[in-house]
């Protein structure tokens, strides 16, 4: 049986890089994106594999349902939850519809697509789920002078990290692998859509992000940080998380008791 992969946000950047590599590796593809013409262009340029194009907007319930339906019914070997939306602004200035769009694309869509695909992967005893987040997931403790003004965006990426780690543990021994990729600034169209000029900012290529993800899978990394040289830094973060989690008590902490 041929290998089958579904990639969201597949028309540019990291998603397109994943689609290109998967096609080169002989995977048939289901490509999900908002721009039908780009999806069709990709399919036309890759006649060596079967490419199903799905024009769906993952900021909408209908779009999520369409993609999740495919995840639930097709024998996917790989799911790449890559779709993103560039909405950087303070929460007080973020319009309600834009907040909904962001949460739908980066939280609800990956959750529902993963939920739809995971049972089938477990039954088949194999599968890979890759969630694309970013290093902003780790920026929450930054002070006001440093913290980027994008609370909802940062929170959504942190959700992807926590979900991926927890799901990876749930699926241990099933043959299903979960990874979350956390690049820094990447040279894609992502920032241009918000009118941000990043031309002078050092940026990683989408292909480098892809290379790190695939090598990270070989290394058994659940959290892949392509631009972090010292992996011990990530381990220290996760160990601190577990230490705090394990230190909880039913007794009120001393610092909260009144004199």
Short mmCIF file of C-alpha atoms in Angstrom, two decimals, residues 136-223:
data_model
loop_
_atom_site.label_atom_id
_atom_site.label_comp_id
_atom_site.label_asym_id
_atom_site.label_seq_id
_atom_site.Cartn_x
_atom_site.Cartn_y
_atom_site.Cartn_z
CA UNK A 136 7.65 32.00 20.85
CA UNK A 137 5.99 29.13 22.73
CA UNK A 138 8.80 29.52 25.29
CA UNK A 139 8.71 33.34 25.50
CA UNK A 140 5.96 33.66 28.11
CA UNK A 141 8.24 34.52 31.07
CA UNK A 142 9.89 37.39 29.15
CA UNK A 143 9.55 40.83 30.82
CA UNK A 144 7.54 43.69 29.37
CA UNK A 145 10.62 45.19 27.74
CA UNK A 146 11.29 42.02 25.76
CA UNK A 147 7.97 40.24 25.40
CA UNK A 148 6.58 40.43 21.87
CA UNK A 149 3.06 41.81 21.89
CA UNK A 150 1.28 38.67 20.73
CA UNK A 151 -0.21 36.94 23.76
CA UNK A 152 -2.74 34.81 21.88
CA UNK A 153 -0.21 33.75 19.27
CA UNK A 154 2.34 32.81 21.92
CA UNK A 155 -0.30 30.98 23.93
CA UNK A 156 -1.44 28.98 20.93
CA UNK A 157 2.10 27.80 20.21
CA UNK A 158 2.63 26.87 23.85
CA UNK A 159 -0.55 24.80 23.62
CA UNK A 160 0.89 22.88 20.66
CA UNK A 161 4.02 22.09 22.64
CA UNK A 162 2.10 20.83 25.68
CA UNK A 163 -0.39 18.86 23.59
CA UNK A 164 2.35 17.22 21.56
CA UNK A 165 4.35 16.22 24.63
CA UNK A 166 1.32 14.82 26.43
CA UNK A 167 0.05 13.00 23.34
CA UNK A 168 3.49 11.53 22.70
CA UNK A 169 3.39 9.98 26.16
CA UNK A 170 -0.16 8.71 25.61
CA UNK A 171 0.91 6.97 22.41
CA UNK A 172 4.09 5.38 23.72
CA UNK A 173 4.42 1.83 22.43
CA UNK A 174 1.71 2.19 19.76
CA UNK A 175 3.99 2.84 16.79
CA UNK A 176 2.66 6.39 16.45
CA UNK A 177 5.20 9.22 16.81
CA UNK A 178 4.38 12.82 17.73
CA UNK A 179 6.68 15.79 17.20
CA UNK A 180 6.30 19.54 17.62
CA UNK A 181 8.70 21.71 15.61
CA UNK A 182 9.65 25.07 17.12
CA UNK A 183 11.68 27.19 14.71
CA UNK A 184 12.61 30.80 15.28
CA UNK A 185 12.22 33.36 12.51
CA UNK A 186 11.92 31.61 9.14
CA UNK A 187 12.28 33.13 5.66
CA UNK A 188 8.74 32.57 4.37
CA UNK A 189 5.75 34.72 3.36
CA UNK A 190 4.43 34.54 6.94
CA UNK A 191 5.61 37.96 8.11
CA UNK A 192 5.03 39.65 4.76
CA UNK A 193 1.31 38.97 5.07
CA UNK A 194 1.27 41.22 8.11
CA UNK A 195 3.28 43.92 6.38
CA UNK A 196 6.44 43.24 8.42
CA UNK A 197 9.78 43.86 6.73
CA UNK A 198 12.06 41.09 7.99
CA UNK A 199 14.65 41.42 5.22
CA UNK A 200 17.38 42.53 7.64
CA UNK A 201 16.59 39.92 10.28
CA UNK A 202 18.70 36.73 10.17
CA UNK A 203 16.30 33.95 9.24
CA UNK A 204 16.38 30.18 8.85
CA UNK A 205 15.15 28.63 5.62
CA UNK A 206 12.05 26.46 5.45
CA UNK A 207 14.25 23.67 4.12
CA UNK A 208 16.44 23.85 7.24
CA UNK A 209 13.34 23.55 9.42
CA UNK A 210 12.32 20.48 7.45
CA UNK A 211 15.81 18.97 7.77
CA UNK A 212 15.76 19.51 11.53
CA UNK A 213 12.32 17.96 11.87
CA UNK A 214 13.26 14.80 9.99
CA UNK A 215 16.55 14.43 11.85
CA UNK A 216 14.73 15.13 15.12
CA UNK A 217 12.40 12.23 14.39
CA UNK A 218 15.43 9.99 13.90
CA UNK A 219 16.81 11.21 17.24
CA UNK A 220 13.53 10.54 19.01
CA UNK A 221 12.88 14.20 19.86
CA UNK A 222 9.31 15.12 20.70
CA UNK A 223 10.23 18.83 20.77
#
